[in-house]
PDB file of C-alpha atoms in Angstrom:
ATOM      1  CA  MET Q   1       0.094  -0.213  -0.348  1.00 44.00           C
ATOM      2  CA  ILE Q   2       0.997   3.510  -0.556  1.00 42.00           C
ATOM      3  CA  GLY Q   3       2.510   5.556   2.425  1.00 42.00           C
ATOM      4  CA  VAL Q   4       1.825   2.733   4.870  1.00 43.00           C
ATOM      5  CA  ILE Q   5       3.481   3.649   8.370  1.00 44.00           C
ATOM      6  CA  ASP Q   6       4.303   0.525  10.609  1.00 46.00           C
ATOM      7  CA  THR Q   7       2.372   0.397  14.057  1.00 47.00           C
ATOM      8  CA  ASP Q   8       1.715  -2.043  16.890  1.00 49.00           C
ATOM      9  CA  GLY Q   9      -1.742  -3.517  17.792  1.00 59.00           C
ATOM     10  CA  GLU Q  10      -4.370  -5.680  15.886  1.00 87.00           C
ATOM     11  CA  CYS Q  11      -4.335  -4.753  12.246  1.00 94.00           C
ATOM     12  CA  ALA Q  12      -6.092  -5.481   8.878  1.00 95.00           C
ATOM     13  CA  GLU Q  13      -5.430  -4.000   5.661  1.00 95.00           C
ATOM     14  CA  TRP Q  14      -7.006  -4.691   1.939  1.00 96.00           C
ATOM     15  CA  ALA Q  15      -6.557  -2.911  -1.899  1.00 94.00           C
ATOM     16  CA  PHE Q  16      -9.231  -2.420  -3.920  1.00 95.00           C
ATOM     17  CA  PRO Q  17      -8.776  -1.887  -7.544  1.00 94.00           C
ATOM     18  CA  ALA Q  18     -10.721   1.701  -8.751  1.00 93.00           C
ATOM     19  CA  GLU Q  19     -14.091   0.750  -9.908  1.00 93.00           C
ATOM     20  CA  PRO Q  20     -17.691   1.696  -8.898  1.00 86.00           C
ATOM     21  CA  GLY Q  21     -18.298  -1.170  -6.739  1.00 93.00           C
ATOM     22  CA  ALA Q  22     -14.805  -0.901  -4.475  1.00 95.00           C
ATOM     23  CA  VAL Q  23     -16.964   1.849  -1.985  1.00 96.00           C
ATOM     24  CA  ARG Q  24     -19.123  -1.042  -0.210  1.00 96.00           C
ATOM     25  CA  THR Q  25     -16.433  -3.420  -0.657  1.00 96.00           C
ATOM     26  CA  ALA Q  26     -14.508  -1.520   1.263  1.00 97.00           C
ATOM     27  CA  ARG Q  27     -17.736  -0.948   3.972  1.00 97.00           C
ATOM     28  CA  HIS Q  28     -18.164  -4.662   4.093  1.00 96.00           C
ATOM     29  CA  ALA Q  29     -14.640  -5.446   4.925  1.00 96.00           C
ATOM     30  CA  VAL Q  30     -14.203  -2.844   7.627  1.00 97.00           C
ATOM     31  CA  ARG Q  31     -17.743  -4.137   9.192  1.00 97.00           C
ATOM     32  CA  GLY Q  32     -16.428  -7.621   9.351  1.00 95.00           C
ATOM     33  CA  ALA Q  33     -12.958  -6.814  10.785  1.00 95.00           C
ATOM     34  CA  LEU Q  34     -14.584  -4.212  13.220  1.00 96.00           C
ATOM     35  CA  ARG Q  35     -16.514  -7.017  14.432  1.00 95.00           C
ATOM     36  CA  GLU Q  36     -14.017  -9.449  14.716  1.00 94.00           C
ATOM     37  CA  TRP Q  37     -12.215  -7.018  17.099  1.00 94.00           C
ATOM     38  CA  GLY Q  38     -15.522  -5.948  19.132  1.00 93.00           C
ATOM     39  CA  LEU Q  39     -15.246  -2.802  18.178  1.00 95.00           C
ATOM     40  CA  GLU Q  40     -18.736  -2.176  17.015  1.00 95.00           C
ATOM     41  CA  SER Q  41     -19.437   0.779  18.965  1.00 95.00           C
ATOM     42  CA  VAL Q  42     -17.125   2.946  16.475  1.00 96.00           C
ATOM     43  CA  GLY Q  43     -18.696   0.944  13.609  1.00 96.00           C
ATOM     44  CA  ASP Q  44     -21.078   3.847  11.738  1.00 97.00           C
ATOM     45  CA  VAL Q  45     -18.612   6.232  12.040  1.00 97.00           C
ATOM     46  CA  THR Q  46     -15.587   4.240  10.779  1.00 98.00           C
ATOM     47  CA  VAL Q  47     -17.299   3.141   7.612  1.00 98.00           C
ATOM     48  CA  LEU Q  48     -19.273   6.476   7.276  1.00 96.00           C
ATOM     49  CA  LEU Q  49     -15.662   8.088   6.989  1.00 97.00           C
ATOM     50  CA  VAL Q  50     -13.852   5.256   4.908  1.00 97.00           C
ATOM     51  CA  SER Q  51     -16.900   5.467   2.413  1.00 96.00           C
ATOM     52  CA  GLU Q  52     -16.330   9.178   2.183  1.00 94.00           C
ATOM     53  CA  LEU Q  53     -12.543   8.959   1.589  1.00 95.00           C
ATOM     54  CA  VAL Q  54     -12.956   5.911  -0.947  1.00 96.00           C
ATOM     55  CA  THR Q  55     -15.147   7.895  -2.978  1.00 93.00           C
ATOM     56  CA  ASN Q  56     -12.783  10.921  -2.859  1.00 91.00           C
ATOM     57  CA  SER Q  57     -10.124   8.160  -4.121  1.00 93.00           C
ATOM     58  CA  LEU Q  58     -12.438   7.225  -6.554  1.00 92.00           C
ATOM     59  CA  ARG Q  59     -13.227  10.172  -8.388  1.00 89.00           C
ATOM     60  CA  TYR Q  60      -9.551  11.488  -8.122  1.00 86.00           C
ATOM     61  CA  ALA Q  61      -7.040   8.547  -8.782  1.00 85.00           C
ATOM     62  CA  SER Q  62      -6.608   5.829 -11.452  1.00 85.00           C
ATOM     63  CA  GLY Q  63      -4.610   3.306  -9.638  1.00 86.00           C
ATOM     64  CA  PRO Q  64      -5.809   0.808  -6.197  1.00 94.00           C
ATOM     65  CA  ILE Q  65      -7.234   2.194  -3.260  1.00 96.00           C
ATOM     66  CA  GLY Q  66      -5.675   0.744  -0.536  1.00 96.00           C
ATOM     67  CA  VAL Q  67      -7.281   0.441   3.008  1.00 97.00           C
ATOM     68  CA  ARG Q  68      -5.630   0.023   6.461  1.00 96.00           C
ATOM     69  CA  LEU Q  69      -6.900  -0.306  10.164  1.00 97.00           C
ATOM     70  CA  VAL Q  70      -4.965  -0.443  12.848  1.00 96.00           C
ATOM     71  CA  ARG Q  71      -6.026  -0.749  16.741  1.00 93.00           C
ATOM     72  CA  ARG Q  72      -3.785   0.835  18.908  1.00 85.00           C
ATOM     73  CA  ASN Q  73      -3.506  -0.084  22.454  1.00 75.00           C
ATOM     74  CA  PRO Q  74      -2.364   2.573  24.892  1.00 62.00           C
ATOM     75  CA  ALA Q  75       0.719   0.719  25.853  1.00 56.00           C
ATOM     76  CA  ALA Q  76       1.762   1.189  22.207  1.00 51.00           C
ATOM     77  CA  GLY Q  77       1.767   4.800  22.815  1.00 48.00           C
ATOM     78  CA  SER Q  78      -1.107   6.275  20.637  1.00 43.00           C
ATOM     79  CA  ALA Q  79      -0.416  10.393  20.597  1.00 50.00           C
ATOM     80  CA  VAL Q  80      -3.291  11.303  21.843  1.00 51.00           C
ATOM     81  CA  GLY Q  81      -2.769   8.865  24.888  1.00 62.00           C
ATOM     82  CA  GLY Q  82      -5.857   6.172  24.829  1.00 79.00           C
ATOM     83  CA  ALA Q  83      -6.394   3.057  22.578  1.00 90.00           C
ATOM     84  CA  ALA Q  84      -7.303   4.210  19.394  1.00 94.00           C
ATOM     85  CA  LEU Q  85      -8.405   2.512  15.795  1.00 96.00           C
ATOM     86  CA  LEU Q  86      -6.388   4.230  13.292  1.00 96.00           C
ATOM     87  CA  VAL Q  87      -7.624   4.276   9.589  1.00 97.00           C
ATOM     88  CA  GLU Q  88      -5.824   5.179   6.660  1.00 97.00           C
ATOM     89  CA  VAL Q  89      -6.816   5.427   2.904  1.00 96.00           C
ATOM     90  CA  SER Q  90      -4.124   5.494   0.213  1.00 96.00           C
ATOM     91  CA  ASP Q  91      -4.483   6.062  -3.421  1.00 95.00           C
ATOM     92  CA  PRO Q  92      -1.492   6.860  -6.065  1.00 94.00           C
ATOM     93  CA  LEU Q  93      -2.359  10.562  -6.464  1.00 91.00           C
ATOM     94  CA  PRO Q  94       0.166  12.591  -4.634  1.00 88.00           C
ATOM     95  CA  ASP Q  95      -1.734  15.623  -4.443  1.00 82.00           C
ATOM     96  CA  PRO Q  96      -3.788  15.810  -0.930  1.00 76.00           C
ATOM     97  CA  PRO Q  97      -7.302  16.682  -0.927  1.00 77.00           C
ATOM     98  CA  ARG Q  98      -8.641  19.823   0.136  1.00 72.00           C
ATOM     99  CA  GLU Q  99     -11.619  20.196   2.531  1.00 67.00           C
ATOM    100  CA  ARG Q 100     -13.625  23.194   1.335  1.00 67.00           C
ATOM    101  CA  VAL Q 101     -16.828  24.733   2.420  1.00 68.00           C
ATOM    102  CA  ALA Q 102     -20.195  23.069   0.710  1.00 63.00           C
ATOM    103  CA  HIS Q 103     -23.468  25.021  -0.391  1.00 63.00           C
ATOM    104  CA  ALA Q 104     -26.481  23.875   0.389  1.00 67.00           C
ATOM    105  CA  GLU Q 105     -27.128  23.033  -2.824  1.00 72.00           C
ATOM    106  CA  ASP Q 106     -23.850  21.253  -3.619  1.00 60.00           C
ATOM    107  CA  GLU Q 107     -24.272  17.269  -4.010  1.00 63.00           C
ATOM    108  CA  GLY Q 108     -20.703  17.095  -2.771  1.00 64.00           C
ATOM    109  CA  GLY Q 109     -17.666  18.442  -0.639  1.00 63.00           C
ATOM    110  CA  ARG Q 110     -18.533  17.571   2.793  1.00 71.00           C
ATOM    111  CA  GLY Q 111     -16.383  14.783   2.575  1.00 79.00           C
ATOM    112  CA  LEU Q 112     -13.426  15.536   4.305  1.00 87.00           C
ATOM    113  CA  HIS Q 113     -15.652  18.000   6.353  1.00 87.00           C
ATOM    114  CA  LEU Q 114     -16.882  15.181   7.783  1.00 88.00           C
ATOM    115  CA  VAL Q 115     -13.784  13.356   8.785  1.00 93.00           C
ATOM    116  CA  ALA Q 116     -12.290  16.515  10.379  1.00 92.00           C
ATOM    117  CA  VAL Q 117     -15.451  16.794  12.870  1.00 91.00           C
ATOM    118  CA  SER Q 118     -16.300  13.279  13.548  1.00 94.00           C
ATOM    119  CA  SER Q 119     -12.468  11.872  14.325  1.00 95.00           C
ATOM    120  CA  GLN Q 120     -10.054  13.322  16.865  1.00 94.00           C
ATOM    121  CA  ARG Q 121      -7.398  13.406  14.749  1.00 95.00           C
ATOM    122  CA  TRP Q 122      -7.197  13.363  10.898  1.00 95.00           C
ATOM    123  CA  GLY Q 123      -4.345  14.287   8.444  1.00 95.00           C
ATOM    124  CA  THR Q 124      -2.527  13.485   4.750  1.00 94.00           C
ATOM    125  CA  ARG Q 125       0.557  12.279   3.872  1.00 94.00           C
ATOM    126  CA  HIS Q 126       2.626  11.640   0.900  1.00 91.00           C
ATOM    127  CA  GLY Q 127       4.552   7.976  -0.321  1.00 84.00           C
ATOM    128  CA  LYS Q 128       6.708   7.145  -2.481  1.00 84.00           C
ATOM    129  CA  SER Q 129       4.073   6.708  -4.862  1.00 85.00           C
ATOM    130  CA  GLY Q 130       0.959   8.720  -3.520  1.00 93.00           C
ATOM    131  CA  LYS Q 131      -0.869   9.833  -1.163  1.00 95.00           C
ATOM    132  CA  THR Q 132      -2.543   8.715   2.591  1.00 96.00           C
ATOM    133  CA  VAL Q 133      -5.432  10.370   4.338  1.00 96.00           C
ATOM    134  CA  TRP Q 134      -5.526   9.060   7.790  1.00 97.00           C
ATOM    135  CA  PHE Q 135      -7.891   9.746  10.840  1.00 97.00           C
ATOM    136  CA  GLU Q 136      -8.103   8.581  14.421  1.00 97.00           C
ATOM    137  CA  LEU Q 137     -11.229   7.286  16.551  1.00 97.00           C
ATOM    138  CA  ALA Q 138     -11.193   7.158  19.726  1.00 94.00           C
ATOM    139  CA  LEU Q 139     -11.711   3.433  21.409  1.00 93.00           C
ATOM    140  CA  PRO Q 140     -14.345   4.182  24.124  1.00 81.00           C
ATOM    141  CA  GLY Q 141     -14.223   1.758  27.499  1.00 74.00           C
ATOM    142  CA  GLU Q 142     -10.573   0.628  26.286  1.00 63.00           C
TER     143      GLU Q 142
END
C-alpha cells in the first residue's frame, strides 16, 4: 500500500481496484474487521468516513485504493494517550485532498469536513507513489 506506516496493535488491510464497487466492498471489509475485534461501537462512523475517503479516491485517482485499520492499544503509545483506531486510505494520486465549504445546494464537498468533525485527529502524508489520508477515533471503554 501507499504510505503505510509501521504500528503496534491489531491490523487489517486491503487493496481495492479503482472501480465503482470498491466503496461497497471497503465498507463490508471494514465492518467485518471491526466486528471481529469487538469494535461495533465505532462501526458506523468508521464505515461512513471510509466510504467518504474511498469515494474521493475513486473520483480523482485511477490506481488501486488501499484501506488499513490499526487498533492501537494505550501501551503502544497513541499520540492522544488512549486506545484508538487508526484508519488509512491510500491512493496513487500525490495531491492532498482539500477541505472546502460546501453550499446547501452542492451535491458533494462534505467528505473531508465529516472526517474532520468526526475524528479526534486526521491528516495526510505523502508516500513513495501517492498519498495517504488518515484519521483516528478514540475507542471508548478501552
